[in-house]
């Protein structure tokens, strides 16, 4: 299996640079993080983006199946690649993760004390007991899709794919008005070329047992958790535990919902500016 990524460097790199490794979310692809990588590079920090196995340009079958432990291995491979680069100061590697990627950066950094700092943006920390705006019948329909896809996986059959995001009432992992706006953004001028609006829902079974707060207690480096005040996908009620349990954790809340971080350019800029300042401070202290 071949993993694919891109290392962004400042226009005139001078010596070895600190580097941030960026991890996308559940169904994301690295091209959605190109603007973030460009911004980091403009600030004098190398930035590595990559696709997890089965997504985007990376190899791996079946496609569009989020393998939690496989993705963590992919992140470790990306960190190792960064540390081998002639452009990167191996003592200055930092992690940045969005949504499910926000869970991975915490889990992986807990076993890698050489990581300088961690940014977890709208991170996953277990499913909420109830998703606002999702009626019981819709939840049951999603559970049936998860069960059917899991059975197909045990039988070695092709996944039963469903949309990642959909309109209210549709069968999808996220089917809310906010998710619908996200689809509209993806079909606008910011459209991605690698992202596909379909996933194998069996992955949600392993996510039900995934609680990165258990790893947060072992973090030795600073952690900032950036959340959306009205997030229904990764609500602050679950994500705040990541910052509270990390010995050097801090929580920052911003107006909006989970998808505001994707669709609102002003919010993205505000959050990214704060994150760059946090990473710079960690580098200076380190």
PDB file of C-alpha atoms in Angstrom:
ATOM      1  CA  UNK A   1       0.000   0.000   0.000  1.00  0.00           C
ATOM      2  CA  UNK A   2       1.333   3.421  -0.977  1.00  0.00           C
ATOM      3  CA  UNK A   3       0.620   6.481   1.122  1.00  0.00           C
ATOM      4  CA  UNK A   4       0.565   9.896  -0.546  1.00  0.00           C
ATOM      5  CA  UNK A   5       1.255  13.308   0.963  1.00  0.00           C
ATOM      6  CA  UNK A   6       2.677  16.763   0.255  1.00  0.00           C
ATOM      7  CA  UNK A   7       5.272  18.706   2.250  1.00  0.00           C
ATOM      8  CA  UNK A   8       4.748  22.471   2.080  1.00  0.00           C
ATOM      9  CA  UNK A   9       7.787  24.689   2.660  1.00  0.00           C
ATOM     10  CA  UNK A  10       8.237  28.470   2.959  1.00  0.00           C
ATOM     11  CA  UNK A  11       9.131  30.231  -0.313  1.00  0.00           C
ATOM     12  CA  UNK A  12      12.805  30.471   0.706  1.00  0.00           C
ATOM     13  CA  UNK A  13      13.424  27.809   3.362  1.00  0.00           C
ATOM     14  CA  UNK A  14      16.464  28.550   5.493  1.00  0.00           C
ATOM     15  CA  UNK A  15      17.945  25.582   7.315  1.00  0.00           C
ATOM     16  CA  UNK A  16      15.852  23.027   9.138  1.00  0.00           C
ATOM     17  CA  UNK A  17      12.348  24.142  10.037  1.00  0.00           C
ATOM     18  CA  UNK A  18       9.721  23.206  12.592  1.00  0.00           C
ATOM     19  CA  UNK A  19       7.005  21.109  10.965  1.00  0.00           C
ATOM     20  CA  UNK A  20       3.312  20.556  11.634  1.00  0.00           C
ATOM     21  CA  UNK A  21       1.702  17.306  10.425  1.00  0.00           C
ATOM     22  CA  UNK A  22      -1.956  17.858   9.533  1.00  0.00           C
ATOM     23  CA  UNK A  23      -4.609  15.137   9.812  1.00  0.00           C
ATOM     24  CA  UNK A  24      -8.039  15.405   8.217  1.00  0.00           C
ATOM     25  CA  UNK A  25     -11.322  14.054   9.526  1.00  0.00           C
ATOM     26  CA  UNK A  26     -13.466  10.954   9.105  1.00  0.00           C
ATOM     27  CA  UNK A  27     -13.958  11.065   5.342  1.00  0.00           C
ATOM     28  CA  UNK A  28     -11.625  13.926   4.504  1.00  0.00           C
ATOM     29  CA  UNK A  29      -8.810  14.189   1.997  1.00  0.00           C
ATOM     30  CA  UNK A  30      -5.593  16.134   2.157  1.00  0.00           C
ATOM     31  CA  UNK A  31      -6.594  18.709  -0.451  1.00  0.00           C
ATOM     32  CA  UNK A  32      -9.096  20.169   2.003  1.00  0.00           C
ATOM     33  CA  UNK A  33      -6.089  21.066   4.158  1.00  0.00           C
ATOM     34  CA  UNK A  34      -3.980  22.654   1.421  1.00  0.00           C
ATOM     35  CA  UNK A  35      -5.021  26.208   2.475  1.00  0.00           C
ATOM     36  CA  UNK A  36      -3.985  25.422   6.060  1.00  0.00           C
ATOM     37  CA  UNK A  37      -0.625  24.045   4.891  1.00  0.00           C
ATOM     38  CA  UNK A  38      -0.042  27.114   2.742  1.00  0.00           C
ATOM     39  CA  UNK A  39      -0.756  29.377   5.699  1.00  0.00           C
ATOM     40  CA  UNK A  40       1.661  27.494   7.962  1.00  0.00           C
ATOM     41  CA  UNK A  41       4.352  27.633   5.270  1.00  0.00           C
ATOM     42  CA  UNK A  42       3.827  31.377   4.893  1.00  0.00           C
ATOM     43  CA  UNK A  43       4.512  31.643   8.640  1.00  0.00           C
ATOM     44  CA  UNK A  44       7.852  29.858   8.250  1.00  0.00           C
ATOM     45  CA  UNK A  45       6.652  26.420   9.381  1.00  0.00           C
ATOM     46  CA  UNK A  46       6.841  23.343   7.163  1.00  0.00           C
ATOM     47  CA  UNK A  47       3.486  21.573   6.839  1.00  0.00           C
ATOM     48  CA  UNK A  48       2.867  17.954   5.851  1.00  0.00           C
ATOM     49  CA  UNK A  49      -0.548  16.845   4.618  1.00  0.00           C
ATOM     50  CA  UNK A  50      -1.405  13.283   3.617  1.00  0.00           C
ATOM     51  CA  UNK A  51      -4.262  10.949   2.729  1.00  0.00           C
ATOM     52  CA  UNK A  52      -5.120   8.023   4.971  1.00  0.00           C
ATOM     53  CA  UNK A  53      -5.163   4.541   3.469  1.00  0.00           C
ATOM     54  CA  UNK A  54      -8.234   4.012   1.312  1.00  0.00           C
ATOM     55  CA  UNK A  55      -8.870   7.741   0.827  1.00  0.00           C
ATOM     56  CA  UNK A  56      -7.853  10.331  -1.739  1.00  0.00           C
ATOM     57  CA  UNK A  57      -4.622   9.519  -3.550  1.00  0.00           C
ATOM     58  CA  UNK A  58      -3.347   6.898  -1.096  1.00  0.00           C
ATOM     59  CA  UNK A  59      -3.650   3.200  -1.847  1.00  0.00           C
ATOM     60  CA  UNK A  60      -5.533   0.613   0.150  1.00  0.00           C
ATOM     61  CA  UNK A  61      -8.719  -1.408  -0.149  1.00  0.00           C
ATOM     62  CA  UNK A  62     -11.570  -1.238   0.489  1.00  0.00           C
ATOM     63  CA  UNK A  63     -11.917   2.416  -0.362  1.00  0.00           C
ATOM     64  CA  UNK A  64     -13.615   4.963   1.904  1.00  0.00           C
ATOM     65  CA  UNK A  65     -13.299   2.784   5.020  1.00  0.00           C
ATOM     66  CA  UNK A  66     -12.000   4.674   8.062  1.00  0.00           C
ATOM     67  CA  UNK A  67      -9.772   2.191   9.888  1.00  0.00           C
ATOM     68  CA  UNK A  68      -8.948   3.860  13.225  1.00  0.00           C
ATOM     69  CA  UNK A  69      -5.805   1.907  14.010  1.00  0.00           C
ATOM     70  CA  UNK A  70      -4.715   1.919  10.373  1.00  0.00           C
ATOM     71  CA  UNK A  71      -5.088   5.700  10.287  1.00  0.00           C
ATOM     72  CA  UNK A  72      -3.030   6.016  13.448  1.00  0.00           C
ATOM     73  CA  UNK A  73      -0.309   3.963  11.764  1.00  0.00           C
ATOM     74  CA  UNK A  74      -0.535   6.258   8.742  1.00  0.00           C
ATOM     75  CA  UNK A  75      -0.041   9.265  11.035  1.00  0.00           C
ATOM     76  CA  UNK A  76       3.017   7.634  12.617  1.00  0.00           C
ATOM     77  CA  UNK A  77       4.406   7.012   9.132  1.00  0.00           C
ATOM     78  CA  UNK A  78       3.824  10.678   8.240  1.00  0.00           C
ATOM     79  CA  UNK A  79       5.657  11.784  11.393  1.00  0.00           C
ATOM     80  CA  UNK A  80       8.575   9.486  10.538  1.00  0.00           C
ATOM     81  CA  UNK A  81       8.661  10.918   7.007  1.00  0.00           C
ATOM     82  CA  UNK A  82       8.769  14.470   8.350  1.00  0.00           C
ATOM     83  CA  UNK A  83      11.597  13.612  10.716  1.00  0.00           C
ATOM     84  CA  UNK A  84      13.627  12.141   7.873  1.00  0.00           C
ATOM     85  CA  UNK A  85      13.250  15.225   5.701  1.00  0.00           C
ATOM     86  CA  UNK A  86      16.353  17.343   5.243  1.00  0.00           C
ATOM     87  CA  UNK A  87      14.163  20.435   5.638  1.00  0.00           C
ATOM     88  CA  UNK A  88      12.673  19.508   9.019  1.00  0.00           C
ATOM     89  CA  UNK A  89      14.093  19.941  12.499  1.00  0.00           C
ATOM     90  CA  UNK A  90      13.212  16.586  14.055  1.00  0.00           C
ATOM     91  CA  UNK A  91      13.016  18.328  17.451  1.00  0.00           C
ATOM     92  CA  UNK A  92      10.271  20.638  16.156  1.00  0.00           C
ATOM     93  CA  UNK A  93       7.504  18.302  14.943  1.00  0.00           C
ATOM     94  CA  UNK A  94       3.949  19.252  15.948  1.00  0.00           C
ATOM     95  CA  UNK A  95       0.551  17.690  15.241  1.00  0.00           C
ATOM     96  CA  UNK A  96      -2.712  19.254  14.048  1.00  0.00           C
ATOM     97  CA  UNK A  97      -5.907  17.249  13.630  1.00  0.00           C
ATOM     98  CA  UNK A  98      -9.478  17.984  12.637  1.00  0.00           C
ATOM     99  CA  UNK A  99     -12.551  16.019  13.845  1.00  0.00           C
ATOM    100  CA  UNK A 100     -11.545  12.312  13.823  1.00  0.00           C
ATOM    101  CA  UNK A 101      -8.015  13.501  13.026  1.00  0.00           C
ATOM    102  CA  UNK A 102      -8.202  15.505  16.246  1.00  0.00           C
ATOM    103  CA  UNK A 103      -8.655  12.240  18.112  1.00  0.00           C
ATOM    104  CA  UNK A 104      -5.759  10.604  16.271  1.00  0.00           C
ATOM    105  CA  UNK A 105      -3.237  13.354  17.036  1.00  0.00           C
ATOM    106  CA  UNK A 106      -3.956  12.971  20.760  1.00  0.00           C
ATOM    107  CA  UNK A 107      -3.787   9.170  20.672  1.00  0.00           C
ATOM    108  CA  UNK A 108      -0.526   9.100  18.701  1.00  0.00           C
ATOM    109  CA  UNK A 109       1.165  11.953  20.613  1.00  0.00           C
ATOM    110  CA  UNK A 110       0.464  10.106  23.882  1.00  0.00           C
ATOM    111  CA  UNK A 111       3.003   7.512  22.740  1.00  0.00           C
ATOM    112  CA  UNK A 112       5.497   9.977  21.239  1.00  0.00           C
ATOM    113  CA  UNK A 113       6.882  12.384  23.853  1.00  0.00           C
ATOM    114  CA  UNK A 114       9.133  14.057  21.249  1.00  0.00           C
ATOM    115  CA  UNK A 115       6.102  15.793  19.714  1.00  0.00           C
ATOM    116  CA  UNK A 116       6.339  19.481  20.652  1.00  0.00           C
ATOM    117  CA  UNK A 117       2.635  20.436  20.682  1.00  0.00           C
ATOM    118  CA  UNK A 118      -0.807  19.200  19.620  1.00  0.00           C
ATOM    119  CA  UNK A 119      -3.780  21.052  18.139  1.00  0.00           C
ATOM    120  CA  UNK A 120      -7.122  19.209  18.177  1.00  0.00           C
ATOM    121  CA  UNK A 121      -9.818  21.050  16.223  1.00  0.00           C
ATOM    122  CA  UNK A 122     -13.470  20.051  16.782  1.00  0.00           C
ATOM    123  CA  UNK A 123     -12.092  16.638  17.839  1.00  0.00           C
ATOM    124  CA  UNK A 124     -13.961  13.361  18.157  1.00  0.00           C
ATOM    125  CA  UNK A 125     -14.190  11.946  21.689  1.00  0.00           C
ATOM    126  CA  UNK A 126     -16.982   9.393  21.477  1.00  0.00           C
ATOM    127  CA  UNK A 127     -20.476   9.808  20.077  1.00  0.00           C
ATOM    128  CA  UNK A 128     -22.997  11.964  21.925  1.00  0.00           C
ATOM    129  CA  UNK A 129     -25.947  10.079  23.428  1.00  0.00           C
ATOM    130  CA  UNK A 130     -28.256  11.977  21.120  1.00  0.00           C
ATOM    131  CA  UNK A 131     -27.546  14.059  18.033  1.00  0.00           C
ATOM    132  CA  UNK A 132     -29.727  17.142  17.994  1.00  0.00           C
ATOM    133  CA  UNK A 133     -31.964  17.206  14.924  1.00  0.00           C
ATOM    134  CA  UNK A 134     -31.734  13.446  14.305  1.00  0.00           C
ATOM    135  CA  UNK A 135     -35.010  11.672  15.153  1.00  0.00           C
ATOM    136  CA  UNK A 136     -35.050   8.127  16.530  1.00  0.00           C
ATOM    137  CA  UNK A 137     -36.228   6.597  13.251  1.00  0.00           C
ATOM    138  CA  UNK A 138     -33.297   8.131  11.425  1.00  0.00           C
ATOM    139  CA  UNK A 139     -30.842   6.792  14.023  1.00  0.00           C
ATOM    140  CA  UNK A 140     -32.328   3.299  13.678  1.00  0.00           C
ATOM    141  CA  UNK A 141     -31.994   3.465   9.903  1.00  0.00           C
ATOM    142  CA  UNK A 142     -28.329   4.421  10.263  1.00  0.00           C
ATOM    143  CA  UNK A 143     -27.759   1.567  12.743  1.00  0.00           C
ATOM    144  CA  UNK A 144     -29.265  -0.887  10.247  1.00  0.00           C
ATOM    145  CA  UNK A 145     -26.877   0.386   7.568  1.00  0.00           C
ATOM    146  CA  UNK A 146     -23.938  -0.015   9.959  1.00  0.00           C
ATOM    147  CA  UNK A 147     -24.977  -3.569  10.811  1.00  0.00           C
ATOM    148  CA  UNK A 148     -25.499  -4.561   7.185  1.00  0.00           C
ATOM    149  CA  UNK A 149     -22.148  -3.148   6.123  1.00  0.00           C
ATOM    150  CA  UNK A 150     -20.397  -4.850   9.051  1.00  0.00           C
ATOM    151  CA  UNK A 151     -21.918  -8.189   8.011  1.00  0.00           C
ATOM    152  CA  UNK A 152     -20.758  -7.668   4.443  1.00  0.00           C
ATOM    153  CA  UNK A 153     -17.285  -6.980   5.785  1.00  0.00           C
ATOM    154  CA  UNK A 154     -17.222 -10.272   7.700  1.00  0.00           C
ATOM    155  CA  UNK A 155     -18.288 -12.066   4.516  1.00  0.00           C
ATOM    156  CA  UNK A 156     -15.540 -10.382   2.498  1.00  0.00           C
ATOM    157  CA  UNK A 157     -18.028  -8.476   0.350  1.00  0.00           C
ATOM    158  CA  UNK A 158     -17.807  -4.977  -1.072  1.00  0.00           C
ATOM    159  CA  UNK A 159     -18.866  -2.285   1.443  1.00  0.00           C
ATOM    160  CA  UNK A 160     -22.410  -1.002   1.562  1.00  0.00           C
ATOM    161  CA  UNK A 161     -21.654   2.686   1.116  1.00  0.00           C
ATOM    162  CA  UNK A 162     -23.769   5.569   2.367  1.00  0.00           C
ATOM    163  CA  UNK A 163     -23.232   9.343   2.055  1.00  0.00           C
ATOM    164  CA  UNK A 164     -21.027  11.028   4.634  1.00  0.00           C
ATOM    165  CA  UNK A 165     -23.142  14.188   4.652  1.00  0.00           C
ATOM    166  CA  UNK A 166     -26.706  14.599   3.480  1.00  0.00           C
ATOM    167  CA  UNK A 167     -29.809  16.696   3.760  1.00  0.00           C
ATOM    168  CA  UNK A 168     -32.174  16.372   6.726  1.00  0.00           C
ATOM    169  CA  UNK A 169     -34.049  13.058   6.495  1.00  0.00           C
ATOM    170  CA  UNK A 170     -31.514  11.389   4.192  1.00  0.00           C
ATOM    171  CA  UNK A 171     -29.565   8.266   5.142  1.00  0.00           C
ATOM    172  CA  UNK A 172     -26.109   9.674   5.890  1.00  0.00           C
ATOM    173  CA  UNK A 173     -23.579   9.809   8.705  1.00  0.00           C
ATOM    174  CA  UNK A 174     -24.380  13.514   9.156  1.00  0.00           C
ATOM    175  CA  UNK A 175     -27.815  14.593   7.900  1.00  0.00           C
ATOM    176  CA  UNK A 176     -28.570  18.058   9.209  1.00  0.00           C
ATOM    177  CA  UNK A 177     -29.114  21.536   7.832  1.00  0.00           C
ATOM    178  CA  UNK A 178     -25.475  22.311   8.679  1.00  0.00           C
ATOM    179  CA  UNK A 179     -24.352  19.247   6.732  1.00  0.00           C
ATOM    180  CA  UNK A 180     -26.426  20.388   3.768  1.00  0.00           C
ATOM    181  CA  UNK A 181     -24.591  23.724   3.814  1.00  0.00           C
ATOM    182  CA  UNK A 182     -21.330  21.775   3.845  1.00  0.00           C
ATOM    183  CA  UNK A 183     -22.373  19.981   0.638  1.00  0.00           C
ATOM    184  CA  UNK A 184     -23.168  23.332  -0.955  1.00  0.00           C
ATOM    185  CA  UNK A 185     -19.712  24.617   0.023  1.00  0.00           C
ATOM    186  CA  UNK A 186     -18.074  21.565  -1.519  1.00  0.00           C
ATOM    187  CA  UNK A 187     -19.894  22.191  -4.778  1.00  0.00           C
ATOM    188  CA  UNK A 188     -18.903  25.871  -4.810  1.00  0.00           C
ATOM    189  CA  UNK A 189     -15.660  27.485  -5.849  1.00  0.00           C
ATOM    190  CA  UNK A 190     -13.864  25.694  -2.991  1.00  0.00           C
ATOM    191  CA  UNK A 191     -14.785  22.272  -4.377  1.00  0.00           C
ATOM    192  CA  UNK A 192     -12.378  19.453  -3.641  1.00  0.00           C
ATOM    193  CA  UNK A 193     -11.158  17.090  -6.336  1.00  0.00           C
ATOM    194  CA  UNK A 194     -10.332  14.155  -4.044  1.00  0.00           C
ATOM    195  CA  UNK A 195     -13.181  14.053  -1.520  1.00  0.00           C
ATOM    196  CA  UNK A 196     -16.010  11.588  -2.130  1.00  0.00           C
ATOM    197  CA  UNK A 197     -19.337  11.866  -0.351  1.00  0.00           C
ATOM    198  CA  UNK A 198     -19.567   8.210   0.625  1.00  0.00           C
ATOM    199  CA  UNK A 199     -18.185   6.028   3.399  1.00  0.00           C
ATOM    200  CA  UNK A 200     -18.398   2.445   4.619  1.00  0.00           C
ATOM    201  CA  UNK A 201     -20.509   2.869   7.777  1.00  0.00           C
ATOM    202  CA  UNK A 202     -19.036  -0.216   9.509  1.00  0.00           C
ATOM    203  CA  UNK A 203     -16.245   2.118  10.658  1.00  0.00           C
ATOM    204  CA  UNK A 204     -18.678   3.728  13.094  1.00  0.00           C
ATOM    205  CA  UNK A 205     -18.688   0.514  15.149  1.00  0.00           C
ATOM    206  CA  UNK A 206     -15.024   0.885  16.095  1.00  0.00           C
ATOM    207  CA  UNK A 207     -15.553   4.597  16.699  1.00  0.00           C
ATOM    208  CA  UNK A 208     -18.160   3.711  19.350  1.00  0.00           C
ATOM    209  CA  UNK A 209     -15.280   2.269  21.402  1.00  0.00           C
ATOM    210  CA  UNK A 210     -12.809   5.070  20.626  1.00  0.00           C
ATOM    211  CA  UNK A 211     -12.276   7.555  23.484  1.00  0.00           C
ATOM    212  CA  UNK A 212      -9.051   9.537  23.057  1.00  0.00           C
ATOM    213  CA  UNK A 213      -9.552  11.168  26.464  1.00  0.00           C
ATOM    214  CA  UNK A 214      -8.019   7.959  27.833  1.00  0.00           C
ATOM    215  CA  UNK A 215      -4.832   8.874  25.956  1.00  0.00           C
ATOM    216  CA  UNK A 216      -5.010  12.586  26.809  1.00  0.00           C
ATOM    217  CA  UNK A 217      -3.903  11.915  30.383  1.00  0.00           C
ATOM    218  CA  UNK A 218      -0.550  10.632  29.063  1.00  0.00           C
ATOM    219  CA  UNK A 219       0.296  13.721  26.996  1.00  0.00           C
ATOM    220  CA  UNK A 220       3.548  15.371  28.059  1.00  0.00           C
ATOM    221  CA  UNK A 221       3.329  18.261  25.592  1.00  0.00           C
ATOM    222  CA  UNK A 222       0.893  21.220  25.441  1.00  0.00           C
ATOM    223  CA  UNK A 223      -2.522  20.529  23.891  1.00  0.00           C
ATOM    224  CA  UNK A 224      -5.068  23.072  22.685  1.00  0.00           C
ATOM    225  CA  UNK A 225      -8.598  21.871  21.936  1.00  0.00           C
ATOM    226  CA  UNK A 226     -10.536  24.214  19.632  1.00  0.00           C
ATOM    227  CA  UNK A 227     -14.297  23.649  19.725  1.00  0.00           C
ATOM    228  CA  UNK A 228     -17.446  25.150  18.240  1.00  0.00           C
ATOM    229  CA  UNK A 229     -19.934  26.403  20.816  1.00  0.00           C
ATOM    230  CA  UNK A 230     -22.945  24.919  18.996  1.00  0.00           C
ATOM    231  CA  UNK A 231     -21.325  21.746  17.644  1.00  0.00           C
ATOM    232  CA  UNK A 232     -23.802  18.833  17.509  1.00  0.00           C
ATOM    233  CA  UNK A 233     -21.420  16.318  15.885  1.00  0.00           C
ATOM    234  CA  UNK A 234     -18.546  16.641  18.376  1.00  0.00           C
ATOM    235  CA  UNK A 235     -20.259  18.619  21.160  1.00  0.00           C
ATOM    236  CA  UNK A 236     -18.328  20.525  23.780  1.00  0.00           C
ATOM    237  CA  UNK A 237     -19.873  18.275  26.439  1.00  0.00           C
ATOM    238  CA  UNK A 238     -17.664  15.431  25.187  1.00  0.00           C
ATOM    239  CA  UNK A 239     -14.661  17.302  23.788  1.00  0.00           C
ATOM    240  CA  UNK A 240     -13.934  19.422  26.873  1.00  0.00           C
ATOM    241  CA  UNK A 241     -12.719  16.251  28.641  1.00  0.00           C
ATOM    242  CA  UNK A 242      -9.735  16.112  26.264  1.00  0.00           C
ATOM    243  CA  UNK A 243      -8.430  19.460  27.486  1.00  0.00           C
ATOM    244  CA  UNK A 244      -9.366  18.822  31.110  1.00  0.00           C
ATOM    245  CA  UNK A 245      -7.608  15.447  31.316  1.00  0.00           C
ATOM    246  CA  UNK A 246      -4.444  16.519  29.489  1.00  0.00           C
ATOM    247  CA  UNK A 247      -1.834  17.727  32.019  1.00  0.00           C
ATOM    248  CA  UNK A 248      -1.037  20.752  29.844  1.00  0.00           C
ATOM    249  CA  UNK A 249      -4.357  21.101  28.049  1.00  0.00           C
ATOM    250  CA  UNK A 250      -6.393  24.189  27.288  1.00  0.00           C
ATOM    251  CA  UNK A 251      -9.828  24.662  25.740  1.00  0.00           C
ATOM    252  CA  UNK A 252     -10.816  27.421  23.318  1.00  0.00           C
ATOM    253  CA  UNK A 253     -14.390  27.871  22.153  1.00  0.00           C
ATOM    254  CA  UNK A 254     -15.539  29.707  19.034  1.00  0.00           C
ATOM    255  CA  UNK A 255     -19.008  30.684  17.791  1.00  0.00           C
ATOM    256  CA  UNK A 256     -20.699  28.366  15.294  1.00  0.00           C
ATOM    257  CA  UNK A 257     -21.263  24.695  14.619  1.00  0.00           C
ATOM    258  CA  UNK A 258     -19.095  21.756  13.574  1.00  0.00           C
ATOM    259  CA  UNK A 259     -19.430  22.676   9.918  1.00  0.00           C
ATOM    260  CA  UNK A 260     -18.731  26.373  10.501  1.00  0.00           C
ATOM    261  CA  UNK A 261     -15.048  25.433  10.698  1.00  0.00           C
ATOM    262  CA  UNK A 262     -15.354  24.166   7.109  1.00  0.00           C
ATOM    263  CA  UNK A 263     -17.714  26.664   5.498  1.00  0.00           C
ATOM    264  CA  UNK A 264     -16.990  30.039   7.130  1.00  0.00           C
ATOM    265  CA  UNK A 265     -13.715  31.570   5.979  1.00  0.00           C
ATOM    266  CA  UNK A 266     -13.696  34.210   8.740  1.00  0.00           C
ATOM    267  CA  UNK A 267     -13.983  31.534  11.432  1.00  0.00           C
ATOM    268  CA  UNK A 268     -11.248  29.443   9.808  1.00  0.00           C
ATOM    269  CA  UNK A 269      -8.929  32.458   9.717  1.00  0.00           C
ATOM    270  CA  UNK A 270      -9.630  33.402  13.332  1.00  0.00           C
ATOM    271  CA  UNK A 271      -9.050  29.859  14.602  1.00  0.00           C
ATOM    272  CA  UNK A 272      -5.953  29.318  12.479  1.00  0.00           C
ATOM    273  CA  UNK A 273      -4.403  32.580  13.667  1.00  0.00           C
ATOM    274  CA  UNK A 274      -4.876  31.477  17.278  1.00  0.00           C
ATOM    275  CA  UNK A 275      -3.442  28.034  16.525  1.00  0.00           C
ATOM    276  CA  UNK A 276      -0.329  29.465  14.874  1.00  0.00           C
ATOM    277  CA  UNK A 277       0.251  31.691  17.905  1.00  0.00           C
ATOM    278  CA  UNK A 278      -0.139  28.653  20.196  1.00  0.00           C
ATOM    279  CA  UNK A 279       2.364  26.592  18.211  1.00  0.00           C
ATOM    280  CA  UNK A 280       4.860  29.445  18.099  1.00  0.00           C
ATOM    281  CA  UNK A 281       4.630  29.802  21.866  1.00  0.00           C
ATOM    282  CA  UNK A 282       5.210  26.070  22.316  1.00  0.00           C
ATOM    283  CA  UNK A 283       8.255  26.179  20.047  1.00  0.00           C
ATOM    284  CA  UNK A 284       9.718  29.080  22.016  1.00  0.00           C
ATOM    285  CA  UNK A 285       9.105  27.334  25.321  1.00  0.00           C
ATOM    286  CA  UNK A 286      10.506  24.076  23.967  1.00  0.00           C
TER     287      UNK A 286
END
